[in-house]
mmCIF file of N, CA, C and O in Angstrom:
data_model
loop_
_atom_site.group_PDB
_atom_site.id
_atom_site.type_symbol
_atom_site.label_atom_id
_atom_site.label_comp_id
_atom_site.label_asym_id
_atom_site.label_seq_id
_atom_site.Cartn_x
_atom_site.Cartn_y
_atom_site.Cartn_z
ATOM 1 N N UNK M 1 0.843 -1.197 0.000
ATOM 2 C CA UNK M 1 0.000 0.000 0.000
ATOM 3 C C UNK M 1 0.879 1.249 0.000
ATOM 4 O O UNK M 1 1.918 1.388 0.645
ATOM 5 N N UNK M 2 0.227 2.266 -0.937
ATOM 6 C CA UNK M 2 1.442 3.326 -0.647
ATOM 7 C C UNK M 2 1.101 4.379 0.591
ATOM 8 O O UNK M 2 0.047 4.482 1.218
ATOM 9 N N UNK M 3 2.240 5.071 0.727
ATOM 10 C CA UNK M 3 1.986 5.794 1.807
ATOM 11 C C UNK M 3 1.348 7.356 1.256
ATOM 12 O O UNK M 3 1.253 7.716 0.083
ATOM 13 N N UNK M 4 0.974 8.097 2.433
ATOM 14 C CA UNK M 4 0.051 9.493 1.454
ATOM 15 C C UNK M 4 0.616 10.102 0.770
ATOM 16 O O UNK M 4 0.073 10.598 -0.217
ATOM 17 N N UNK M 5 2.186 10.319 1.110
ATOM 18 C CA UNK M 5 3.219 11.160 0.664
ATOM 19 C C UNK M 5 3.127 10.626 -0.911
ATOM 20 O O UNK M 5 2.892 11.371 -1.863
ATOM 21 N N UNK M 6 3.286 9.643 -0.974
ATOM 22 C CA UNK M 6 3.166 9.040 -2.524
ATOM 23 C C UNK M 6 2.041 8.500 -3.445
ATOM 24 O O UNK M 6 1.998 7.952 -4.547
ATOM 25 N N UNK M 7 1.207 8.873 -2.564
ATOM 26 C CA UNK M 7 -0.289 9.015 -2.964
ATOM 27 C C UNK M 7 -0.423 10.569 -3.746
ATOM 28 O O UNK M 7 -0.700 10.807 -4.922
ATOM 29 N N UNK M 8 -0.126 11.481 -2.653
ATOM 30 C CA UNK M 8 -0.255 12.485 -3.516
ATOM 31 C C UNK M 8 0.778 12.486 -4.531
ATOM 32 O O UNK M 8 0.465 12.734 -5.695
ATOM 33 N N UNK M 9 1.726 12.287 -4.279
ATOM 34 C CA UNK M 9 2.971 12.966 -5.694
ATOM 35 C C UNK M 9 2.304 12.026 -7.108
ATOM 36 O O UNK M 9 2.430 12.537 -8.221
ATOM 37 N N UNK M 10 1.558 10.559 -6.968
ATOM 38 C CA UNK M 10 1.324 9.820 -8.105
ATOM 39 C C UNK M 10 -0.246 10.846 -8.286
ATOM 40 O O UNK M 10 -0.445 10.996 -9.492
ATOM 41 N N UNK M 11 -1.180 11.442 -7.570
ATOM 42 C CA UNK M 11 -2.458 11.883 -8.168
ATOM 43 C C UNK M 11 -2.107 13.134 -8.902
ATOM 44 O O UNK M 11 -2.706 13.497 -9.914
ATOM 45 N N UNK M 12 -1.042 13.826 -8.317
ATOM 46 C CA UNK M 12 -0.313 15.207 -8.603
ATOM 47 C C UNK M 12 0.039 14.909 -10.182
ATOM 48 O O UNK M 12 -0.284 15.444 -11.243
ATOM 49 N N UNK M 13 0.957 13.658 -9.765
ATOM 50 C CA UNK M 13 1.700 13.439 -11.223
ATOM 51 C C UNK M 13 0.341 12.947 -12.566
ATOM 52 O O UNK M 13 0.332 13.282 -13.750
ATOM 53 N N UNK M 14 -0.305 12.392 -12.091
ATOM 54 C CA UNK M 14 -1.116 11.976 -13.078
ATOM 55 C C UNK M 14 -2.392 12.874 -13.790
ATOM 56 O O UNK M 14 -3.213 12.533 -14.641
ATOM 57 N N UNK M 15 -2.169 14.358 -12.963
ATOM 58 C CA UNK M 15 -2.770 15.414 -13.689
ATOM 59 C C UNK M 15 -2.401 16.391 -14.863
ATOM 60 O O UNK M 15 -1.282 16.705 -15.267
ATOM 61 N N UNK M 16 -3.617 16.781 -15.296
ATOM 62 C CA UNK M 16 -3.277 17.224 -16.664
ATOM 63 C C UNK M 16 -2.438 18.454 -16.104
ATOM 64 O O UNK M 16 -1.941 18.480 -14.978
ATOM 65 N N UNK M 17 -2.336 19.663 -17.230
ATOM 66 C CA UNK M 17 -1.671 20.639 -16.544
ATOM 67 C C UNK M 17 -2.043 21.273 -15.911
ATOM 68 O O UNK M 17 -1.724 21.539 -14.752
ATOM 69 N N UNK M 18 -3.213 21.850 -16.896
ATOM 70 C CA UNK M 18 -4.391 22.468 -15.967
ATOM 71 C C UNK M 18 -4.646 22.451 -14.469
ATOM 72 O O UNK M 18 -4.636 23.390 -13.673
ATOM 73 N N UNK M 19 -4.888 21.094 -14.268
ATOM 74 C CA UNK M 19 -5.238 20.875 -13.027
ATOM 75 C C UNK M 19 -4.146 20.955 -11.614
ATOM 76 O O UNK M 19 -4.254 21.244 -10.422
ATOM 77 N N UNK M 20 -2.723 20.373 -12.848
ATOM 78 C CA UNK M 20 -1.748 20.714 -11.636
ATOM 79 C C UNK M 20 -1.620 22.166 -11.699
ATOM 80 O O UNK M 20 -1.070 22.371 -10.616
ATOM 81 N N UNK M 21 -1.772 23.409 -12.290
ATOM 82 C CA UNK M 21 -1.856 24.423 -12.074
ATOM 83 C C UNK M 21 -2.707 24.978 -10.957
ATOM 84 O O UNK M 21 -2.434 25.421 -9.841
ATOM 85 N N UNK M 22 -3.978 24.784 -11.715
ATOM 86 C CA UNK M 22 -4.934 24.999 -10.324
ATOM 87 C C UNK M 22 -4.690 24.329 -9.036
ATOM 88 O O UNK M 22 -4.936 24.878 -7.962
ATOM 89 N N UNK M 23 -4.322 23.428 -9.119
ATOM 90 C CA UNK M 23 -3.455 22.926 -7.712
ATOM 91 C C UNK M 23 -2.520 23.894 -6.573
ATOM 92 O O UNK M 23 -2.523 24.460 -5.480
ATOM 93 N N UNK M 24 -1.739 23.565 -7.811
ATOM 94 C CA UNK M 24 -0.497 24.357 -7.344
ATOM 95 C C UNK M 24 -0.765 25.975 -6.803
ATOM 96 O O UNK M 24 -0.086 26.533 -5.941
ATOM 97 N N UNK M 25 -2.103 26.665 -7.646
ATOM 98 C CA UNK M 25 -2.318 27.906 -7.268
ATOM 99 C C UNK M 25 -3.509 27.858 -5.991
ATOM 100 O O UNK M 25 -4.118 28.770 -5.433
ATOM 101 N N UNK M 26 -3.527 26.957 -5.880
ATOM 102 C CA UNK M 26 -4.499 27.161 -4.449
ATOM 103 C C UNK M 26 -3.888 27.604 -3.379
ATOM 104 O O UNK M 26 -2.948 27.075 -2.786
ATOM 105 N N UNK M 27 -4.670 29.003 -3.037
ATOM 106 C CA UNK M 27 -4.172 29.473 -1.785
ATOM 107 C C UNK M 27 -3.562 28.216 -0.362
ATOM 108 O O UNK M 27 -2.561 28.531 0.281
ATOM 109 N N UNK M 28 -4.307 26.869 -0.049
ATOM 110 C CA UNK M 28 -4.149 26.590 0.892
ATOM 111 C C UNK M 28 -2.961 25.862 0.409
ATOM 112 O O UNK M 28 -2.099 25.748 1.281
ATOM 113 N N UNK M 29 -2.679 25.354 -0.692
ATOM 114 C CA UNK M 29 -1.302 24.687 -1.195
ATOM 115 C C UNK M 29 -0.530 25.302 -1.179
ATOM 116 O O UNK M 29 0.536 24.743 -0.920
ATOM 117 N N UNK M 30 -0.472 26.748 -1.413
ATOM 118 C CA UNK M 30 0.617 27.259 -1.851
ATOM 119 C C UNK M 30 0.867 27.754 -0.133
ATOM 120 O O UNK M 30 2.086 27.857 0.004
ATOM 121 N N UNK M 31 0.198 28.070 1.118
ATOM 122 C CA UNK M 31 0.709 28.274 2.456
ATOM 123 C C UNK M 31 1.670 26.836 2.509
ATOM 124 O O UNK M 31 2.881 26.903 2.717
ATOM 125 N N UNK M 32 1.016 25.647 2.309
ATOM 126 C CA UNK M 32 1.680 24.301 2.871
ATOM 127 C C UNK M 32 3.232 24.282 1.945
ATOM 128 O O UNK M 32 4.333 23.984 2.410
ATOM 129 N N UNK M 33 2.932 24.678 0.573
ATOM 130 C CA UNK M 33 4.177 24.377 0.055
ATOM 131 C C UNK M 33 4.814 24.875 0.758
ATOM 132 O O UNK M 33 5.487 24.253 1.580
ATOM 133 N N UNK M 34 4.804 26.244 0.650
ATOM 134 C CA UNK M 34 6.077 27.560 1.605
ATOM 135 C C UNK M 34 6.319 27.035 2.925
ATOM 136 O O UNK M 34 7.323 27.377 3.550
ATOM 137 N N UNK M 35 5.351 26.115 3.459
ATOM 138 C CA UNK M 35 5.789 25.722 4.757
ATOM 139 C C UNK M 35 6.962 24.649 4.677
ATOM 140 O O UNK M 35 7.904 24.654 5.469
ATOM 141 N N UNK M 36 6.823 23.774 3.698
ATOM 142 C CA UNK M 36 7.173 22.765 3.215
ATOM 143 C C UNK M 36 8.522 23.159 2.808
ATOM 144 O O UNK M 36 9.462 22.525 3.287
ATOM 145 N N UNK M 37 8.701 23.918 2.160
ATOM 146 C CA UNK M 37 10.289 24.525 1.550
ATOM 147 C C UNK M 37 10.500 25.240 2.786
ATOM 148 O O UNK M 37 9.363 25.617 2.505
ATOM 149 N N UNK M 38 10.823 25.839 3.929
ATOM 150 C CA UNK M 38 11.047 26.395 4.601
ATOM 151 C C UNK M 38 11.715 25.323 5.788
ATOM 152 O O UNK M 38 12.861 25.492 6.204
ATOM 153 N N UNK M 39 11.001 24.416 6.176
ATOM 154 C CA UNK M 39 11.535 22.891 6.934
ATOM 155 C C UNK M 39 12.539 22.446 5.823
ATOM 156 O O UNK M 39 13.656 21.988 6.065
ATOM 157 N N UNK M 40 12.105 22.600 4.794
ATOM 158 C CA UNK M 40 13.298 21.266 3.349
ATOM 159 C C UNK M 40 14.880 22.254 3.755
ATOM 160 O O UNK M 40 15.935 21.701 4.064
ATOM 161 N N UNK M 41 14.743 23.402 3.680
ATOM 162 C CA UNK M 41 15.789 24.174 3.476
ATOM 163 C C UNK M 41 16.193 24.528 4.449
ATOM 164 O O UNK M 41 17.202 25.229 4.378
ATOM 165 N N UNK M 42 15.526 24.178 6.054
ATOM 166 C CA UNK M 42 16.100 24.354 7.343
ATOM 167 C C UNK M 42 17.023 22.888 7.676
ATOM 168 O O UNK M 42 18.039 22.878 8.371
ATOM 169 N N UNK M 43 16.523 21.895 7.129
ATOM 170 C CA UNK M 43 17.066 20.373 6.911
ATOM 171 C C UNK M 43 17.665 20.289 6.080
ATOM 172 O O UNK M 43 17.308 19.251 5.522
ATOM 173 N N UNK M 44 18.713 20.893 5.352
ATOM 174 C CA UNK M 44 19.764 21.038 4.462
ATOM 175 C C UNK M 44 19.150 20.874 3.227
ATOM 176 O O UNK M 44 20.037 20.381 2.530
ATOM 177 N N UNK M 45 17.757 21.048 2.281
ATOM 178 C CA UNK M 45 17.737 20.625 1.376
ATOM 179 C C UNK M 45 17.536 18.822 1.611
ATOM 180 O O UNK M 45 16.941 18.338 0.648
ATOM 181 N N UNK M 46 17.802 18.091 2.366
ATOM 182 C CA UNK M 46 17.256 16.600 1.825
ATOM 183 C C UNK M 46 16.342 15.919 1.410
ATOM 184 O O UNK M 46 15.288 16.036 2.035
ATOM 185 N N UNK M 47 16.357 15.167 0.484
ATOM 186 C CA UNK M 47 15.115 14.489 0.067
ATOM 187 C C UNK M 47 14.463 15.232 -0.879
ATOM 188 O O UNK M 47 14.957 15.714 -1.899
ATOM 189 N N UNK M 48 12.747 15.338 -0.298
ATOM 190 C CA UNK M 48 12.019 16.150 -1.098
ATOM 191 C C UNK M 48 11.426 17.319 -0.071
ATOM 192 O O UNK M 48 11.819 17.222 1.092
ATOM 193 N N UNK M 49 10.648 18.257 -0.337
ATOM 194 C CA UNK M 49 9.667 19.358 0.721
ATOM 195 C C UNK M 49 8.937 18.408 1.382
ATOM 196 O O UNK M 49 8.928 18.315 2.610
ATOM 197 N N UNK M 50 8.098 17.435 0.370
ATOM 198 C CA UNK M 50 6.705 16.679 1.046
ATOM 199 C C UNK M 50 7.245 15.472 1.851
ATOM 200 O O UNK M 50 6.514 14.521 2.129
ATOM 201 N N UNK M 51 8.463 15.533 2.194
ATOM 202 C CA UNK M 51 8.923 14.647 3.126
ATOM 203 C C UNK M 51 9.149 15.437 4.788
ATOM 204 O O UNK M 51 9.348 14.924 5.889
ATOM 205 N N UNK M 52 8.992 17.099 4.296
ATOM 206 C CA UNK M 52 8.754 17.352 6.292
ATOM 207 C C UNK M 52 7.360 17.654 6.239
ATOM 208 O O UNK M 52 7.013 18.737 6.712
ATOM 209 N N UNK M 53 6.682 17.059 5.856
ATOM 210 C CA UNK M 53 4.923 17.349 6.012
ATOM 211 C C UNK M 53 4.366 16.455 7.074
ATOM 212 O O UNK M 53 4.732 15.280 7.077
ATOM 213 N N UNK M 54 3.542 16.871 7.954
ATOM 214 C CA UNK M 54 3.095 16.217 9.132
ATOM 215 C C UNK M 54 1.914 15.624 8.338
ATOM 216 O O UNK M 54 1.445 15.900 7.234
ATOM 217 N N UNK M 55 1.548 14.586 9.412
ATOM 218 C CA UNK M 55 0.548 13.961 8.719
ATOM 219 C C UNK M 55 -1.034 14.544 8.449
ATOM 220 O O UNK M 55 -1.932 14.147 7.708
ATOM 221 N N UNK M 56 -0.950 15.530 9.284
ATOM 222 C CA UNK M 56 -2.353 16.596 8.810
ATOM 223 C C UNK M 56 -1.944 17.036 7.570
ATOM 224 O O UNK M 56 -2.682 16.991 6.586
ATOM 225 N N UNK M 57 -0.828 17.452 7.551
ATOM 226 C CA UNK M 57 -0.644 17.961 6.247
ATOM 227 C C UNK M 57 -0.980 17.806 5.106
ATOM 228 O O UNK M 57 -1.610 18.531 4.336
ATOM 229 N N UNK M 58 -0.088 15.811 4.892
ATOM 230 C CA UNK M 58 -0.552 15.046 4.256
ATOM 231 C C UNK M 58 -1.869 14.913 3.758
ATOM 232 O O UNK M 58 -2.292 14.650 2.633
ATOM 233 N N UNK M 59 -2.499 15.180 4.974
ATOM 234 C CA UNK M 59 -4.146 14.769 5.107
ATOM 235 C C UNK M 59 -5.229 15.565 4.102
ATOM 236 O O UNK M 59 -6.244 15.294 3.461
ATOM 237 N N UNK M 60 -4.400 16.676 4.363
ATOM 238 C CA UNK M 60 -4.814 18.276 3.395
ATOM 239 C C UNK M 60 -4.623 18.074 2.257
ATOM 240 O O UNK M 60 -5.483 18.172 1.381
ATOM 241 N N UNK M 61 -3.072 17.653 2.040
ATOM 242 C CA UNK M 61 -2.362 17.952 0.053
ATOM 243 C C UNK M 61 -3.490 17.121 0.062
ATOM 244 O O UNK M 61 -4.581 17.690 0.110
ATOM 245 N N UNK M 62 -3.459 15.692 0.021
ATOM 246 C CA UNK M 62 -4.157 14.350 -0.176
ATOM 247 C C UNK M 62 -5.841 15.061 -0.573
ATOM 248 O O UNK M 62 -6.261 15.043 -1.730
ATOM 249 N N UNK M 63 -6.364 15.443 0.179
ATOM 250 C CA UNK M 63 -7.536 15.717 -0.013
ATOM 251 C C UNK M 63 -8.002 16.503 -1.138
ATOM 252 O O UNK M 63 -8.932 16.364 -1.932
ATOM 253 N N UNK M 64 -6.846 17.600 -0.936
ATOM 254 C CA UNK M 64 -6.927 18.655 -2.150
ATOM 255 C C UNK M 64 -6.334 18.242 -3.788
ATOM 256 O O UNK M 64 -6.586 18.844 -4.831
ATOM 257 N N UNK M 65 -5.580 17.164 -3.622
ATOM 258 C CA UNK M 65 -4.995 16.606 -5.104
ATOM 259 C C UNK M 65 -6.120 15.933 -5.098
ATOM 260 O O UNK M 65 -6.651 16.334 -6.133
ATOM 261 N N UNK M 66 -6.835 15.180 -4.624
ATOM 262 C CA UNK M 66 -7.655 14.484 -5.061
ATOM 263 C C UNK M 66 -8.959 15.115 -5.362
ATOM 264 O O UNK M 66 -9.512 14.395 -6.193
ATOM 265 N N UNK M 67 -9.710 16.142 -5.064
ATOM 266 C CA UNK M 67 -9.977 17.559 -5.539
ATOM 267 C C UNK M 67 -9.923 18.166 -7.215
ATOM 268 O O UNK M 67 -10.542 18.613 -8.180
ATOM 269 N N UNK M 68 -8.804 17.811 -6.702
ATOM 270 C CA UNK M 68 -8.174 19.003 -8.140
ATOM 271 C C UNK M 68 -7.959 17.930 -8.913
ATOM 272 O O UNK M 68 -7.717 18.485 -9.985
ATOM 273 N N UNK M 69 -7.866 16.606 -9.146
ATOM 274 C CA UNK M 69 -7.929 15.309 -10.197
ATOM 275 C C UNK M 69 -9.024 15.349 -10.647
ATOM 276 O O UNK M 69 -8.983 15.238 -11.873
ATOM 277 N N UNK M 70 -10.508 15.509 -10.062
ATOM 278 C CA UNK M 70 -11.468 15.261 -10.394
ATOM 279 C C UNK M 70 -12.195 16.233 -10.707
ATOM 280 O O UNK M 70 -13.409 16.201 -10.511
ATOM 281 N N UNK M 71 -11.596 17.237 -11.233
ATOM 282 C CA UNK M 71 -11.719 18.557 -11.988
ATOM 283 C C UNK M 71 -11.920 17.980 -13.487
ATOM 284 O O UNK M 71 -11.117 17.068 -13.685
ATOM 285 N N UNK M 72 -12.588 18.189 -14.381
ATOM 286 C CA UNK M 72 -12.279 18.769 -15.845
ATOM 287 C C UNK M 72 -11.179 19.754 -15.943
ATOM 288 O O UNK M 72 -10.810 20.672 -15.212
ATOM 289 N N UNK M 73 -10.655 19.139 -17.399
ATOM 290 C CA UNK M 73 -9.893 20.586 -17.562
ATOM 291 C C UNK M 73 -10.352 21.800 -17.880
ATOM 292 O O UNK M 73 -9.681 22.794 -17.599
ATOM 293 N N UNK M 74 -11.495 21.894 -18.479
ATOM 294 C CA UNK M 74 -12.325 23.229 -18.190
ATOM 295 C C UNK M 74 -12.499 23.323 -17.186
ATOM 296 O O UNK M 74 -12.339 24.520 -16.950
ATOM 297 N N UNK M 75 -12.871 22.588 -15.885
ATOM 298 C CA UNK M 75 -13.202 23.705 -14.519
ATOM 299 C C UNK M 75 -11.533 24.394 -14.001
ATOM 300 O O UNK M 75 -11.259 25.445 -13.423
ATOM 301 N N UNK M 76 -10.751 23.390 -14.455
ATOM 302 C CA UNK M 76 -9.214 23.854 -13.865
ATOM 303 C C UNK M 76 -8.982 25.101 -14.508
ATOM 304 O O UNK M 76 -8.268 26.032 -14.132
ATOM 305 N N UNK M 77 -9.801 24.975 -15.700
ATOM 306 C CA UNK M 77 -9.052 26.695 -16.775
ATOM 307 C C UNK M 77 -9.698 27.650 -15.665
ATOM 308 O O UNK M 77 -9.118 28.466 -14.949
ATOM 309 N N UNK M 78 -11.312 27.265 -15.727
ATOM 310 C CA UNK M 78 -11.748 28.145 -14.913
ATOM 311 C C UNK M 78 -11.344 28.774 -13.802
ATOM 312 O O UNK M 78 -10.898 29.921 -13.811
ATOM 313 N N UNK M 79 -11.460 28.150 -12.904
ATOM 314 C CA UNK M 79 -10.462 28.067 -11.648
ATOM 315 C C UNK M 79 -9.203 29.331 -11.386
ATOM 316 O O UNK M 79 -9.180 30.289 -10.614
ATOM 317 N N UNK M 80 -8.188 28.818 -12.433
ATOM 318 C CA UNK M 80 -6.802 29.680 -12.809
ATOM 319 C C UNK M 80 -7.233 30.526 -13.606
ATOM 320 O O UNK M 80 -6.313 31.341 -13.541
ATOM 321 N N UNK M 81 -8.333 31.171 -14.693
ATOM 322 C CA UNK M 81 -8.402 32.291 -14.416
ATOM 323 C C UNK M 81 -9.289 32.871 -14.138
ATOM 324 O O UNK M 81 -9.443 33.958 -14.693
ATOM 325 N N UNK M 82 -10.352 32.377 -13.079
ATOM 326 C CA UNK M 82 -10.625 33.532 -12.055
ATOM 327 C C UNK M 82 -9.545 34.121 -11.084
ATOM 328 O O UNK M 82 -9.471 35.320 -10.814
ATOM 329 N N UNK M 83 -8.573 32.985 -10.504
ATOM 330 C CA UNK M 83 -7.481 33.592 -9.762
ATOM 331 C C UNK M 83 -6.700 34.362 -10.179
ATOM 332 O O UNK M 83 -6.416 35.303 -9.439
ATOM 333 N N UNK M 84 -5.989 34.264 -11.636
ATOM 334 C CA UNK M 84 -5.328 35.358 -12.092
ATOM 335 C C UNK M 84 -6.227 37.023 -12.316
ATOM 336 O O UNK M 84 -5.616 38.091 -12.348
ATOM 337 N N UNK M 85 -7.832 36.895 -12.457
ATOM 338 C CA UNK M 85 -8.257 37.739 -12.456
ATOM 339 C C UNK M 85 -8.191 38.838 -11.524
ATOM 340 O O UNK M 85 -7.926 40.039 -11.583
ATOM 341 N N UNK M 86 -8.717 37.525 -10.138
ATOM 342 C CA UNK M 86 -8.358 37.993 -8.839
ATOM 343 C C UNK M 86 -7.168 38.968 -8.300
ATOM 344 O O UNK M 86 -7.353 39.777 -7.391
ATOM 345 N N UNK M 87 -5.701 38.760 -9.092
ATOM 346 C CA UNK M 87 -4.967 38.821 -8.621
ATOM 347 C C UNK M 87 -4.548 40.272 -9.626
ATOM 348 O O UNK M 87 -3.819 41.157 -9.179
ATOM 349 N N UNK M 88 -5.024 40.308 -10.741
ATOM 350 C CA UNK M 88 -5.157 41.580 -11.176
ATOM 351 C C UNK M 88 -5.558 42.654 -10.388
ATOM 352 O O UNK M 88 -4.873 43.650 -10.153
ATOM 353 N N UNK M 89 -6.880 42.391 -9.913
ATOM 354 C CA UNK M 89 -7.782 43.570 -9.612
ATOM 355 C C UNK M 89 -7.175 44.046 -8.234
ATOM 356 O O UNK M 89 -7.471 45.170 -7.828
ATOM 357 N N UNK M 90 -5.913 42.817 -7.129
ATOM 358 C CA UNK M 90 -5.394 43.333 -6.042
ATOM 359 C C UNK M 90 -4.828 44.343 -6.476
ATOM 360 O O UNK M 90 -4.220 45.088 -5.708
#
């Protein structure tokens, strides 16, 4: 059985682009990533980021890749650009 860590990186990996975009631009992903690179790079860089993720964490990406898989790639366009819209009008 795999573990979540590699649960998400295979649902991650097996998305279109779209979707890993909209992923990737989700506000709550993008707090966890930065959290995630911030531990990777306090731990010399080893491994990967999603290897200092607590298991809530996990619990979160996991939920949210699996989320964002079961998107169309039209809702993912959608998605990314309402946010870029969003991010205009700041």
């Amino acid at each position: 059985m795999m573990s979540k860590r590699d649960r998400v990186l295979d649902i991650v990996d097996r998305m279109s682009q779209l979707n890993k975009a909209a992923f990737y631009s989700d506000p709550k992903v993008v707090a966890l990533v930065e959290t995630l690179h911030r531990r990777w790079s306090e731990h010399g860089n080893l491994n990967e980021p999603i290897d200092y993720a607590t298991e809530e964490e996990l619990d979160e990406l996991l939920e949210l890749a699996r989320h964002y898989a079961s998107l169309s790639p039209w809702e993912a366009y959608k998605i990314l650009r309402e946010r870029s819209e969003g991010a205009v009008k700041e």
